[in-house]
Amino acid sequence: MKNFTQEIDELHRSLEDHCVYQKLNDLKSLKVFMNYHVFAVWDFMSLLKSLQREITCVDVPWRPSKYSKEIVRMINEIVLGEESDVDLNGNACDHFTLYLSAMEEVGADTTAINEFLVNYELDSLPQEVKAFVSFNLNLALSSEPHKTAAAFLYGREKLIPDMFTGILNYLKSENIDCPKLIYYIERHIELDGEEHSILAKKCLEELCGNDENKLREAYEVGKQSLKLRVKLWDGVYNELSKEYISASN
């Protein structure tokens, strides 16, 4: 499995300091970035709820989970942190709603994501967004929880603290006025770096067990998840580059 982990580590590093972060130097560029990123914020919850549905019991009548009580508790703890955290004012708030509030704060257009939530129509979205969201939704709706857990760990919880640190550094260095977004990012660095990534790793380990085939599939999914994130950021970078060329002309 050494080659698999090496590939994942290389993709992870490429996202820690992607060139798109250097483009986040004003509110206009930030709005473009958030219009893409909000879809990743949304589909993250579909991965998480899929794991919660598999690992815990959300059916009626209730029955005990077949999984260890440790990972049942872990998944519920992650859901608690993501679906009912607190905002800047200490009010209960899920992270997706917090992100929408951050978009509104900087004047980003939320039309695309709001329309998507009505009909779940992907065809009108940028190709990079469509590919990213389709991949994650297909995993969330599948009956292969070890693959969902792999995308959740490698493509989200393990990645986010390092990736968001790069974004945060550029936002602060450019003195961009976006306190809600900075709070959102700092909250994820804190939660994912100190708690959620450890819990997600234990979850994947239990779902794979000692099954070499499942472990191999998990690494492949993790790798693909990271590649799609790279393409998503490439899409933002290209969009910002086009706007720069247009403004120059």
JSON list of C-alpha atoms in Angstrom, two decimals:
[
{"chain": "A", "resi": 1, "resn": "MET", "atom": "CA", "xyz": [0.00, 0.00, 0.00]},
{"chain": "A", "resi": 2, "resn": "LYS", "atom": "CA", "xyz": [3.05, 2.25, 0.12]},
{"chain": "A", "resi": 3, "resn": "ASN", "atom": "CA", "xyz": [2.59, 3.55, -3.43]},
{"chain": "A", "resi": 4, "resn": "PHE", "atom": "CA", "xyz": [-1.04, 4.40, -2.73]},
{"chain": "A", "resi": 5, "resn": "THR", "atom": "CA", "xyz": [-0.23, 6.43, 0.36]},
{"chain": "A", "resi": 6, "resn": "GLN", "atom": "CA", "xyz": [2.62, 8.16, -1.46]},
{"chain": "A", "resi": 7, "resn": "GLU", "atom": "CA", "xyz": [0.29, 9.26, -4.26]},
{"chain": "A", "resi": 8, "resn": "ILE", "atom": "CA", "xyz": [-2.26, 10.54, -1.75]},
{"chain": "A", "resi": 9, "resn": "ASP", "atom": "CA", "xyz": [0.44, 12.45, 0.14]},
{"chain": "A", "resi": 10, "resn": "GLU", "atom": "CA", "xyz": [1.65, 14.08, -3.09]},
{"chain": "A", "resi": 11, "resn": "LEU", "atom": "CA", "xyz": [-1.87, 15.17, -4.05]},
{"chain": "A", "resi": 12, "resn": "HIS", "atom": "CA", "xyz": [-2.42, 16.41, -0.51]},
{"chain": "A", "resi": 13, "resn": "ARG", "atom": "CA", "xyz": [0.70, 18.57, -0.71]},
{"chain": "A", "resi": 14, "resn": "SER", "atom": "CA", "xyz": [-0.34, 19.98, -4.07]},
{"chain": "A", "resi": 15, "resn": "LEU", "atom": "CA", "xyz": [-3.53, 21.26, -2.45]},
{"chain": "A", "resi": 16, "resn": "GLU", "atom": "CA", "xyz": [-1.82, 22.79, 0.57]},
{"chain": "A", "resi": 17, "resn": "ASP", "atom": "CA", "xyz": [-0.54, 25.68, -1.52]},
{"chain": "A", "resi": 18, "resn": "HIS", "atom": "CA", "xyz": [-2.50, 25.60, -4.75]},
{"chain": "A", "resi": 19, "resn": "CYS", "atom": "CA", "xyz": [-1.89, 28.58, -7.03]},
{"chain": "A", "resi": 20, "resn": "VAL", "atom": "CA", "xyz": [-5.53, 29.65, -6.70]},
{"chain": "A", "resi": 21, "resn": "TYR", "atom": "CA", "xyz": [-4.90, 30.92, -3.16]},
{"chain": "A", "resi": 22, "resn": "GLN", "atom": "CA", "xyz": [-2.56, 33.57, -4.55]},
{"chain": "A", "resi": 23, "resn": "LYS", "atom": "CA", "xyz": [-5.49, 34.89, -6.58]},
{"chain": "A", "resi": 24, "resn": "LEU", "atom": "CA", "xyz": [-7.55, 35.61, -3.46]},
{"chain": "A", "resi": 25, "resn": "ASN", "atom": "CA", "xyz": [-6.43, 39.21, -3.18]},
{"chain": "A", "resi": 26, "resn": "ASP", "atom": "CA", "xyz": [-9.71, 41.15, -3.17]},
{"chain": "A", "resi": 27, "resn": "LEU", "atom": "CA", "xyz": [-13.44, 40.71, -2.59]},
{"chain": "A", "resi": 28, "resn": "LYS", "atom": "CA", "xyz": [-14.14, 40.15, -6.29]},
{"chain": "A", "resi": 29, "resn": "SER", "atom": "CA", "xyz": [-11.83, 37.14, -6.50]},
{"chain": "A", "resi": 30, "resn": "LEU", "atom": "CA", "xyz": [-13.13, 35.84, -3.17]},
{"chain": "A", "resi": 31, "resn": "LYS", "atom": "CA", "xyz": [-16.72, 35.89, -4.49]},
{"chain": "A", "resi": 32, "resn": "VAL", "atom": "CA", "xyz": [-15.73, 33.73, -7.47]},
{"chain": "A", "resi": 33, "resn": "PHE", "atom": "CA", "xyz": [-13.92, 31.29, -5.18]},
{"chain": "A", "resi": 34, "resn": "MET", "atom": "CA", "xyz": [-16.89, 31.01, -2.83]},
{"chain": "A", "resi": 35, "resn": "ASN", "atom": "CA", "xyz": [-19.33, 30.44, -5.70]},
{"chain": "A", "resi": 36, "resn": "TYR", "atom": "CA", "xyz": [-17.38, 27.27, -6.51]},
{"chain": "A", "resi": 37, "resn": "HIS", "atom": "CA", "xyz": [-16.45, 26.21, -3.00]},
{"chain": "A", "resi": 38, "resn": "VAL", "atom": "CA", "xyz": [-19.97, 26.39, -1.56]},
{"chain": "A", "resi": 39, "resn": "PHE", "atom": "CA", "xyz": [-20.86, 23.20, -3.46]},
{"chain": "A", "resi": 40, "resn": "ALA", "atom": "CA", "xyz": [-18.05, 21.35, -1.70]},
{"chain": "A", "resi": 41, "resn": "VAL", "atom": "CA", "xyz": [-19.34, 22.71, 1.61]},
{"chain": "A", "resi": 42, "resn": "TRP", "atom": "CA", "xyz": [-22.77, 21.33, 0.77]},
{"chain": "A", "resi": 43, "resn": "ASP", "atom": "CA", "xyz": [-21.84, 17.86, -0.50]},
{"chain": "A", "resi": 44, "resn": "PHE", "atom": "CA", "xyz": [-19.58, 17.32, 2.51]},
{"chain": "A", "resi": 45, "resn": "MET", "atom": "CA", "xyz": [-22.77, 16.96, 4.57]},
{"chain": "A", "resi": 46, "resn": "SER", "atom": "CA", "xyz": [-24.10, 14.31, 2.19]},
{"chain": "A", "resi": 47, "resn": "LEU", "atom": "CA", "xyz": [-20.97, 12.21, 2.77]},
{"chain": "A", "resi": 48, "resn": "LEU", "atom": "CA", "xyz": [-21.31, 12.67, 6.52]},
{"chain": "A", "resi": 49, "resn": "LYS", "atom": "CA", "xyz": [-25.02, 11.88, 6.67]},
{"chain": "A", "resi": 50, "resn": "SER", "atom": "CA", "xyz": [-24.47, 8.81, 4.51]},
{"chain": "A", "resi": 51, "resn": "LEU", "atom": "CA", "xyz": [-21.94, 7.54, 7.07]},
{"chain": "A", "resi": 52, "resn": "GLN", "atom": "CA", "xyz": [-24.26, 8.40, 9.92]},
{"chain": "A", "resi": 53, "resn": "ARG", "atom": "CA", "xyz": [-27.07, 6.48, 8.25]},
{"chain": "A", "resi": 54, "resn": "GLU", "atom": "CA", "xyz": [-24.84, 3.44, 7.78]},
{"chain": "A", "resi": 55, "resn": "ILE", "atom": "CA", "xyz": [-23.03, 3.42, 11.12]},
{"chain": "A", "resi": 56, "resn": "THR", "atom": "CA", "xyz": [-25.74, 4.59, 13.50]},
{"chain": "A", "resi": 57, "resn": "CYS", "atom": "CA", "xyz": [-29.44, 3.82, 13.44]},
{"chain": "A", "resi": 58, "resn": "VAL", "atom": "CA", "xyz": [-31.68, 6.57, 12.07]},
{"chain": "A", "resi": 59, "resn": "ASP", "atom": "CA", "xyz": [-34.59, 4.24, 11.36]},
{"chain": "A", "resi": 60, "resn": "VAL", "atom": "CA", "xyz": [-37.79, 3.66, 13.30]},
{"chain": "A", "resi": 61, "resn": "PRO", "atom": "CA", "xyz": [-38.14, 1.30, 15.06]},
{"chain": "A", "resi": 62, "resn": "TRP", "atom": "CA", "xyz": [-34.61, 1.80, 16.38]},
{"chain": "A", "resi": 63, "resn": "ARG", "atom": "CA", "xyz": [-32.12, -1.06, 16.63]},
{"chain": "A", "resi": 64, "resn": "PRO", "atom": "CA", "xyz": [-28.55, -1.21, 17.97]},
{"chain": "A", "resi": 65, "resn": "SER", "atom": "CA", "xyz": [-25.79, -0.60, 15.42]},
{"chain": "A", "resi": 66, "resn": "LYS", "atom": "CA", "xyz": [-23.74, -3.53, 14.17]},
{"chain": "A", "resi": 67, "resn": "TYR", "atom": "CA", "xyz": [-20.62, -1.34, 14.42]},
{"chain": "A", "resi": 68, "resn": "SER", "atom": "CA", "xyz": [-18.55, -0.65, 17.51]},
{"chain": "A", "resi": 69, "resn": "LYS", "atom": "CA", "xyz": [-19.98, 1.84, 19.97]},
{"chain": "A", "resi": 70, "resn": "GLU", "atom": "CA", "xyz": [-16.75, 3.83, 19.55]},
{"chain": "A", "resi": 71, "resn": "ILE", "atom": "CA", "xyz": [-17.32, 4.74, 15.92]},
{"chain": "A", "resi": 72, "resn": "VAL", "atom": "CA", "xyz": [-21.07, 5.20, 16.48]},
{"chain": "A", "resi": 73, "resn": "ARG", "atom": "CA", "xyz": [-20.17, 7.84, 19.04]},
{"chain": "A", "resi": 74, "resn": "MET", "atom": "CA", "xyz": [-17.48, 9.31, 16.76]},
{"chain": "A", "resi": 75, "resn": "ILE", "atom": "CA", "xyz": [-19.85, 9.81, 13.84]},
{"chain": "A", "resi": 76, "resn": "ASN", "atom": "CA", "xyz": [-22.46, 11.40, 16.08]},
{"chain": "A", "resi": 77, "resn": "GLU", "atom": "CA", "xyz": [-19.82, 13.72, 17.50]},
{"chain": "A", "resi": 78, "resn": "ILE", "atom": "CA", "xyz": [-18.78, 14.84, 14.01]},
{"chain": "A", "resi": 79, "resn": "VAL", "atom": "CA", "xyz": [-22.44, 15.41, 13.07]},
{"chain": "A", "resi": 80, "resn": "LEU", "atom": "CA", "xyz": [-22.92, 17.46, 16.22]},
{"chain": "A", "resi": 81, "resn": "GLY", "atom": "CA", "xyz": [-19.93, 19.64, 15.32]},
{"chain": "A", "resi": 82, "resn": "GLU", "atom": "CA", "xyz": [-20.92, 20.10, 11.66]},
{"chain": "A", "resi": 83, "resn": "GLU", "atom": "CA", "xyz": [-24.71, 20.33, 11.86]},
{"chain": "A", "resi": 84, "resn": "SER", "atom": "CA", "xyz": [-25.11, 22.30, 15.10]},
{"chain": "A", "resi": 85, "resn": "ASP", "atom": "CA", "xyz": [-21.95, 24.26, 15.83]},
{"chain": "A", "resi": 86, "resn": "VAL", "atom": "CA", "xyz": [-22.02, 27.92, 16.91]},
{"chain": "A", "resi": 87, "resn": "ASP", "atom": "CA", "xyz": [-21.61, 31.04, 14.80]},
{"chain": "A", "resi": 88, "resn": "LEU", "atom": "CA", "xyz": [-19.62, 34.18, 15.59]},
{"chain": "A", "resi": 89, "resn": "ASN", "atom": "CA", "xyz": [-22.32, 35.28, 18.04]},
{"chain": "A", "resi": 90, "resn": "GLY", "atom": "CA", "xyz": [-22.53, 31.95, 19.84]},
{"chain": "A", "resi": 91, "resn": "ASN", "atom": "CA", "xyz": [-25.81, 30.94, 18.20]},
{"chain": "A", "resi": 92, "resn": "ALA", "atom": "CA", "xyz": [-26.40, 27.35, 17.06]},
{"chain": "A", "resi": 93, "resn": "CYS", "atom": "CA", "xyz": [-25.67, 27.06, 13.35]},
{"chain": "A", "resi": 94, "resn": "ASP", "atom": "CA", "xyz": [-24.72, 24.35, 10.85]},
{"chain": "A", "resi": 95, "resn": "HIS", "atom": "CA", "xyz": [-21.59, 24.97, 8.83]},
{"chain": "A", "resi": 96, "resn": "PHE", "atom": "CA", "xyz": [-23.36, 25.18, 5.47]},
{"chain": "A", "resi": 97, "resn": "THR", "atom": "CA", "xyz": [-25.64, 27.96, 6.72]},
{"chain": "A", "resi": 98, "resn": "LEU", "atom": "CA", "xyz": [-22.61, 29.65, 8.25]},
{"chain": "A", "resi": 99, "resn": "TYR", "atom": "CA", "xyz": [-20.89, 29.57, 4.85]},
{"chain": "A", "resi": 100, "resn": "LEU", "atom": "CA", "xyz": [-23.95, 31.04, 3.09]},
{"chain": "A", "resi": 101, "resn": "SER", "atom": "CA", "xyz": [-23.92, 33.82, 5.66]},
{"chain": "A", "resi": 102, "resn": "ALA", "atom": "CA", "xyz": [-20.24, 34.42, 4.88]},
{"chain": "A", "resi": 103, "resn": "MET", "atom": "CA", "xyz": [-21.08, 34.62, 1.17]},
{"chain": "A", "resi": 104, "resn": "GLU", "atom": "CA", "xyz": [-23.80, 37.17, 1.82]},
{"chain": "A", "resi": 105, "resn": "GLU", "atom": "CA", "xyz": [-21.42, 39.18, 3.99]},
{"chain": "A", "resi": 106, "resn": "VAL", "atom": "CA", "xyz": [-19.01, 39.74, 1.07]},
{"chain": "A", "resi": 107, "resn": "GLY", "atom": "CA", "xyz": [-21.76, 40.14, -1.52]},
{"chain": "A", "resi": 108, "resn": "ALA", "atom": "CA", "xyz": [-21.25, 36.79, -3.27]},
{"chain": "A", "resi": 109, "resn": "ASP", "atom": "CA", "xyz": [-24.13, 35.59, -5.44]},
{"chain": "A", "resi": 110, "resn": "THR", "atom": "CA", "xyz": [-25.91, 32.61, -3.83]},
{"chain": "A", "resi": 111, "resn": "THR", "atom": "CA", "xyz": [-28.38, 32.12, -6.69]},
{"chain": "A", "resi": 112, "resn": "ALA", "atom": "CA", "xyz": [-26.67, 29.04, -8.16]},
{"chain": "A", "resi": 113, "resn": "ILE", "atom": "CA", "xyz": [-26.46, 27.10, -4.90]},
{"chain": "A", "resi": 114, "resn": "ASN", "atom": "CA", "xyz": [-29.98, 28.07, -3.85]},
{"chain": "A", "resi": 115, "resn": "GLU", "atom": "CA", "xyz": [-31.42, 26.98, -7.20]},
{"chain": "A", "resi": 116, "resn": "PHE", "atom": "CA", "xyz": [-29.45, 23.75, -6.99]},
{"chain": "A", "resi": 117, "resn": "LEU", "atom": "CA", "xyz": [-31.00, 22.99, -3.60]},
{"chain": "A", "resi": 118, "resn": "VAL", "atom": "CA", "xyz": [-34.45, 23.21, -5.18]},
{"chain": "A", "resi": 119, "resn": "ASN", "atom": "CA", "xyz": [-33.96, 20.78, -8.07]},
{"chain": "A", "resi": 120, "resn": "TYR", "atom": "CA", "xyz": [-30.46, 19.25, -7.61]},
{"chain": "A", "resi": 121, "resn": "GLU", "atom": "CA", "xyz": [-29.76, 19.99, -11.28]},
{"chain": "A", "resi": 122, "resn": "LEU", "atom": "CA", "xyz": [-26.02, 19.79, -12.03]},
{"chain": "A", "resi": 123, "resn": "ASP", "atom": "CA", "xyz": [-25.97, 20.46, -15.77]},
{"chain": "A", "resi": 124, "resn": "SER", "atom": "CA", "xyz": [-25.98, 24.25, -15.46]},
{"chain": "A", "resi": 125, "resn": "LEU", "atom": "CA", "xyz": [-22.96, 24.26, -13.13]},
{"chain": "A", "resi": 126, "resn": "PRO", "atom": "CA", "xyz": [-19.28, 24.61, -14.16]},
{"chain": "A", "resi": 127, "resn": "GLN", "atom": "CA", "xyz": [-17.86, 21.27, -15.28]},
{"chain": "A", "resi": 128, "resn": "GLU", "atom": "CA", "xyz": [-15.40, 21.10, -12.37]},
{"chain": "A", "resi": 129, "resn": "VAL", "atom": "CA", "xyz": [-18.22, 21.61, -9.85]},
{"chain": "A", "resi": 130, "resn": "LYS", "atom": "CA", "xyz": [-20.41, 19.06, -11.60]},
{"chain": "A", "resi": 131, "resn": "ALA", "atom": "CA", "xyz": [-17.67, 16.39, -11.60]},
{"chain": "A", "resi": 132, "resn": "PHE", "atom": "CA", "xyz": [-16.79, 17.02, -7.95]},
{"chain": "A", "resi": 133, "resn": "VAL", "atom": "CA", "xyz": [-20.36, 16.96, -6.63]},
{"chain": "A", "resi": 134, "resn": "SER", "atom": "CA", "xyz": [-21.43, 14.00, -8.81]},
{"chain": "A", "resi": 135, "resn": "PHE", "atom": "CA", "xyz": [-18.52, 11.92, -7.51]},
{"chain": "A", "resi": 136, "resn": "ASN", "atom": "CA", "xyz": [-19.35, 12.61, -3.88]},
{"chain": "A", "resi": 137, "resn": "LEU", "atom": "CA", "xyz": [-23.10, 12.19, -4.25]},
{"chain": "A", "resi": 138, "resn": "ASN", "atom": "CA", "xyz": [-22.65, 8.85, -5.99]},
{"chain": "A", "resi": 139, "resn": "LEU", "atom": "CA", "xyz": [-20.49, 7.70, -3.08]},
{"chain": "A", "resi": 140, "resn": "ALA", "atom": "CA", "xyz": [-22.98, 8.99, -0.52]},
{"chain": "A", "resi": 141, "resn": "LEU", "atom": "CA", "xyz": [-25.82, 7.13, -2.25]},
{"chain": "A", "resi": 142, "resn": "SER", "atom": "CA", "xyz": [-23.85, 3.91, -2.73]},
{"chain": "A", "resi": 143, "resn": "SER", "atom": "CA", "xyz": [-23.91, 0.79, -0.58]},
{"chain": "A", "resi": 144, "resn": "GLU", "atom": "CA", "xyz": [-20.12, 0.81, -0.11]},
{"chain": "A", "resi": 145, "resn": "PRO", "atom": "CA", "xyz": [-19.54, 2.79, 3.09]},
{"chain": "A", "resi": 146, "resn": "HIS", "atom": "CA", "xyz": [-15.78, 2.16, 3.12]},
{"chain": "A", "resi": 147, "resn": "LYS", "atom": "CA", "xyz": [-15.52, 4.19, -0.09]},
{"chain": "A", "resi": 148, "resn": "THR", "atom": "CA", "xyz": [-17.64, 6.99, 1.37]},
{"chain": "A", "resi": 149, "resn": "ALA", "atom": "CA", "xyz": [-15.44, 6.98, 4.47]},
{"chain": "A", "resi": 150, "resn": "ALA", "atom": "CA", "xyz": [-12.33, 7.17, 2.27]},
{"chain": "A", "resi": 151, "resn": "ALA", "atom": "CA", "xyz": [-13.57, 10.30, 0.50]},
{"chain": "A", "resi": 152, "resn": "PHE", "atom": "CA", "xyz": [-14.56, 11.71, 3.87]},
{"chain": "A", "resi": 153, "resn": "LEU", "atom": "CA", "xyz": [-11.11, 11.12, 5.36]},
{"chain": "A", "resi": 154, "resn": "TYR", "atom": "CA", "xyz": [-8.67, 11.73, 2.52]},
{"chain": "A", "resi": 155, "resn": "GLY", "atom": "CA", "xyz": [-10.69, 14.28, 0.56]},
{"chain": "A", "resi": 156, "resn": "ARG", "atom": "CA", "xyz": [-12.01, 16.24, 3.53]},
{"chain": "A", "resi": 157, "resn": "GLU", "atom": "CA", "xyz": [-11.04, 15.74, 7.17]},
{"chain": "A", "resi": 158, "resn": "LYS", "atom": "CA", "xyz": [-7.35, 14.97, 6.64]},
{"chain": "A", "resi": 159, "resn": "LEU", "atom": "CA", "xyz": [-6.99, 17.58, 3.90]},
{"chain": "A", "resi": 160, "resn": "ILE", "atom": "CA", "xyz": [-9.00, 20.54, 5.16]},
{"chain": "A", "resi": 161, "resn": "PRO", "atom": "CA", "xyz": [-6.76, 21.82, 8.00]},
{"chain": "A", "resi": 162, "resn": "ASP", "atom": "CA", "xyz": [-3.69, 22.08, 5.73]},
{"chain": "A", "resi": 163, "resn": "MET", "atom": "CA", "xyz": [-5.63, 23.35, 2.71]},
{"chain": "A", "resi": 164, "resn": "PHE", "atom": "CA", "xyz": [-7.58, 25.93, 4.70]},
{"chain": "A", "resi": 165, "resn": "THR", "atom": "CA", "xyz": [-4.38, 27.16, 6.35]},
{"chain": "A", "resi": 166, "resn": "GLY", "atom": "CA", "xyz": [-3.08, 28.11, 2.90]},
{"chain": "A", "resi": 167, "resn": "ILE", "atom": "CA", "xyz": [-6.32, 29.93, 2.06]},
{"chain": "A", "resi": 168, "resn": "LEU", "atom": "CA", "xyz": [-6.40, 31.68, 5.43]},
{"chain": "A", "resi": 169, "resn": "ASN", "atom": "CA", "xyz": [-2.84, 32.95, 5.05]},
{"chain": "A", "resi": 170, "resn": "TYR", "atom": "CA", "xyz": [-3.67, 34.70, 1.79]},
{"chain": "A", "resi": 171, "resn": "LEU", "atom": "CA", "xyz": [-6.94, 36.17, 3.08]},
{"chain": "A", "resi": 172, "resn": "LYS", "atom": "CA", "xyz": [-5.14, 37.66, 6.07]},
{"chain": "A", "resi": 173, "resn": "SER", "atom": "CA", "xyz": [-2.10, 38.83, 4.13]},
{"chain": "A", "resi": 174, "resn": "GLU", "atom": "CA", "xyz": [-4.38, 40.74, 1.74]},
{"chain": "A", "resi": 175, "resn": "ASN", "atom": "CA", "xyz": [-6.44, 42.16, 4.65]},
{"chain": "A", "resi": 176, "resn": "ILE", "atom": "CA", "xyz": [-9.70, 41.07, 3.01]},
{"chain": "A", "resi": 177, "resn": "ASP", "atom": "CA", "xyz": [-12.70, 42.04, 5.13]},
{"chain": "A", "resi": 178, "resn": "CYS", "atom": "CA", "xyz": [-14.54, 38.72, 5.56]},
{"chain": "A", "resi": 179, "resn": "PRO", "atom": "CA", "xyz": [-14.81, 37.92, 9.30]},
{"chain": "A", "resi": 180, "resn": "LYS", "atom": "CA", "xyz": [-17.49, 35.24, 8.90]},
{"chain": "A", "resi": 181, "resn": "LEU", "atom": "CA", "xyz": [-15.46, 33.34, 6.32]},
{"chain": "A", "resi": 182, "resn": "ILE", "atom": "CA", "xyz": [-12.32, 33.61, 8.44]},
{"chain": "A", "resi": 183, "resn": "TYR", "atom": "CA", "xyz": [-14.27, 32.29, 11.42]},
{"chain": "A", "resi": 184, "resn": "TYR", "atom": "CA", "xyz": [-15.61, 29.41, 9.29]},
{"chain": "A", "resi": 185, "resn": "ILE", "atom": "CA", "xyz": [-12.11, 28.50, 8.11]},
{"chain": "A", "resi": 186, "resn": "GLU", "atom": "CA", "xyz": [-10.51, 28.80, 11.54]},
{"chain": "A", "resi": 187, "resn": "ARG", "atom": "CA", "xyz": [-13.29, 26.68, 13.05]},
{"chain": "A", "resi": 188, "resn": "HIS", "atom": "CA", "xyz": [-12.64, 23.92, 10.53]},
{"chain": "A", "resi": 189, "resn": "ILE", "atom": "CA", "xyz": [-8.90, 24.03, 11.07]},
{"chain": "A", "resi": 190, "resn": "GLU", "atom": "CA", "xyz": [-9.55, 23.63, 14.79]},
{"chain": "A", "resi": 191, "resn": "LEU", "atom": "CA", "xyz": [-12.16, 20.86, 14.57]},
{"chain": "A", "resi": 192, "resn": "ASP", "atom": "CA", "xyz": [-10.74, 18.87, 11.67]},
{"chain": "A", "resi": 193, "resn": "GLY", "atom": "CA", "xyz": [-7.14, 19.13, 12.75]},
{"chain": "A", "resi": 194, "resn": "GLU", "atom": "CA", "xyz": [-7.65, 18.29, 16.40]},
{"chain": "A", "resi": 195, "resn": "GLU", "atom": "CA", "xyz": [-10.68, 15.99, 16.40]},
{"chain": "A", "resi": 196, "resn": "HIS", "atom": "CA", "xyz": [-12.49, 15.05, 13.22]},
{"chain": "A", "resi": 197, "resn": "SER", "atom": "CA", "xyz": [-9.55, 13.76, 11.16]},
{"chain": "A", "resi": 198, "resn": "ILE", "atom": "CA", "xyz": [-8.61, 11.33, 13.94]},
{"chain": "A", "resi": 199, "resn": "LEU", "atom": "CA", "xyz": [-12.20, 10.12, 14.24]},
{"chain": "A", "resi": 200, "resn": "ALA", "atom": "CA", "xyz": [-12.59, 9.77, 10.46]},
{"chain": "A", "resi": 201, "resn": "LYS", "atom": "CA", "xyz": [-9.41, 7.65, 10.28]},
{"chain": "A", "resi": 202, "resn": "LYS", "atom": "CA", "xyz": [-10.71, 5.27, 12.95]},
{"chain": "A", "resi": 203, "resn": "CYS", "atom": "CA", "xyz": [-14.02, 5.05, 11.13]},
{"chain": "A", "resi": 204, "resn": "LEU", "atom": "CA", "xyz": [-12.35, 4.07, 7.85]},
{"chain": "A", "resi": 205, "resn": "GLU", "atom": "CA", "xyz": [-10.17, 1.50, 9.59]},
{"chain": "A", "resi": 206, "resn": "GLU", "atom": "CA", "xyz": [-13.19, -0.24, 11.10]},
{"chain": "A", "resi": 207, "resn": "LEU", "atom": "CA", "xyz": [-15.15, -0.20, 7.85]},
{"chain": "A", "resi": 208, "resn": "CYS", "atom": "CA", "xyz": [-12.22, -1.75, 5.95]},
{"chain": "A", "resi": 209, "resn": "GLY", "atom": "CA", "xyz": [-11.06, -4.12, 8.69]},
{"chain": "A", "resi": 210, "resn": "ASN", "atom": "CA", "xyz": [-8.25, -6.31, 7.40]},
{"chain": "A", "resi": 211, "resn": "ASP", "atom": "CA", "xyz": [-9.78, -6.59, 3.93]},
{"chain": "A", "resi": 212, "resn": "GLU", "atom": "CA", "xyz": [-6.95, -5.77, 1.52]},
{"chain": "A", "resi": 213, "resn": "ASN", "atom": "CA", "xyz": [-9.39, -5.24, -1.34]},
{"chain": "A", "resi": 214, "resn": "LYS", "atom": "CA", "xyz": [-11.39, -2.68, 0.62]},
{"chain": "A", "resi": 215, "resn": "LEU", "atom": "CA", "xyz": [-8.21, -0.91, 1.70]},
{"chain": "A", "resi": 216, "resn": "ARG", "atom": "CA", "xyz": [-7.06, -0.73, -1.93]},
{"chain": "A", "resi": 217, "resn": "GLU", "atom": "CA", "xyz": [-10.47, 0.60, -3.03]},
{"chain": "A", "resi": 218, "resn": "ALA", "atom": "CA", "xyz": [-10.38, 3.16, -0.21]},
{"chain": "A", "resi": 219, "resn": "TYR", "atom": "CA", "xyz": [-7.00, 4.48, -1.36]},
{"chain": "A", "resi": 220, "resn": "GLU", "atom": "CA", "xyz": [-8.24, 4.70, -4.96]},
{"chain": "A", "resi": 221, "resn": "VAL", "atom": "CA", "xyz": [-11.30, 6.68, -3.86]},
{"chain": "A", "resi": 222, "resn": "GLY", "atom": "CA", "xyz": [-9.13, 8.93, -1.70]},
{"chain": "A", "resi": 223, "resn": "LYS", "atom": "CA", "xyz": [-6.83, 9.59, -4.63]},
{"chain": "A", "resi": 224, "resn": "GLN", "atom": "CA", "xyz": [-9.72, 10.36, -6.99]},
{"chain": "A", "resi": 225, "resn": "SER", "atom": "CA", "xyz": [-11.32, 12.64, -4.41]},
{"chain": "A", "resi": 226, "resn": "LEU", "atom": "CA", "xyz": [-8.12, 14.69, -4.17]},
{"chain": "A", "resi": 227, "resn": "LYS", "atom": "CA", "xyz": [-7.70, 14.82, -7.96]},
{"chain": "A", "resi": 228, "resn": "LEU", "atom": "CA", "xyz": [-11.22, 16.20, -8.31]},
{"chain": "A", "resi": 229, "resn": "ARG", "atom": "CA", "xyz": [-10.47, 18.83, -5.66]},
{"chain": "A", "resi": 230, "resn": "VAL", "atom": "CA", "xyz": [-7.39, 19.86, -7.66]},
{"chain": "A", "resi": 231, "resn": "LYS", "atom": "CA", "xyz": [-9.58, 20.21, -10.76]},
{"chain": "A", "resi": 232, "resn": "LEU", "atom": "CA", "xyz": [-12.13, 22.21, -8.78]},
{"chain": "A", "resi": 233, "resn": "TRP", "atom": "CA", "xyz": [-9.44, 24.66, -7.66]},
{"chain": "A", "resi": 234, "resn": "ASP", "atom": "CA", "xyz": [-8.04, 24.70, -11.22]},
{"chain": "A", "resi": 235, "resn": "GLY", "atom": "CA", "xyz": [-11.51, 25.74, -12.39]},
{"chain": "A", "resi": 236, "resn": "VAL", "atom": "CA", "xyz": [-11.56, 28.65, -9.94]},
{"chain": "A", "resi": 237, "resn": "TYR", "atom": "CA", "xyz": [-8.03, 29.65, -10.97]},
{"chain": "A", "resi": 238, "resn": "ASN", "atom": "CA", "xyz": [-8.95, 29.61, -14.67]},
{"chain": "A", "resi": 239, "resn": "GLU", "atom": "CA", "xyz": [-12.10, 31.64, -14.01]},
{"chain": "A", "resi": 240, "resn": "LEU", "atom": "CA", "xyz": [-10.12, 34.27, -12.10]},
{"chain": "A", "resi": 241, "resn": "SER", "atom": "CA", "xyz": [-7.45, 34.33, -14.81]},
{"chain": "A", "resi": 242, "resn": "LYS", "atom": "CA", "xyz": [-10.08, 34.95, -17.49]},
{"chain": "A", "resi": 243, "resn": "GLU", "atom": "CA", "xyz": [-11.54, 37.80, -15.47]},
{"chain": "A", "resi": 244, "resn": "TYR", "atom": "CA", "xyz": [-8.08, 39.32, -15.09]},
{"chain": "A", "resi": 245, "resn": "ILE", "atom": "CA", "xyz": [-7.45, 39.14, -18.85]},
{"chain": "A", "resi": 246, "resn": "SER", "atom": "CA", "xyz": [-10.88, 40.62, -19.54]},
{"chain": "A", "resi": 247, "resn": "ALA", "atom": "CA", "xyz": [-10.26, 43.49, -17.10]},
{"chain": "A", "resi": 248, "resn": "SER", "atom": "CA", "xyz": [-6.85, 44.14, -18.68]},
{"chain": "A", "resi": 249, "resn": "ASN", "atom": "CA", "xyz": [-8.40, 44.47, -22.12]}
]
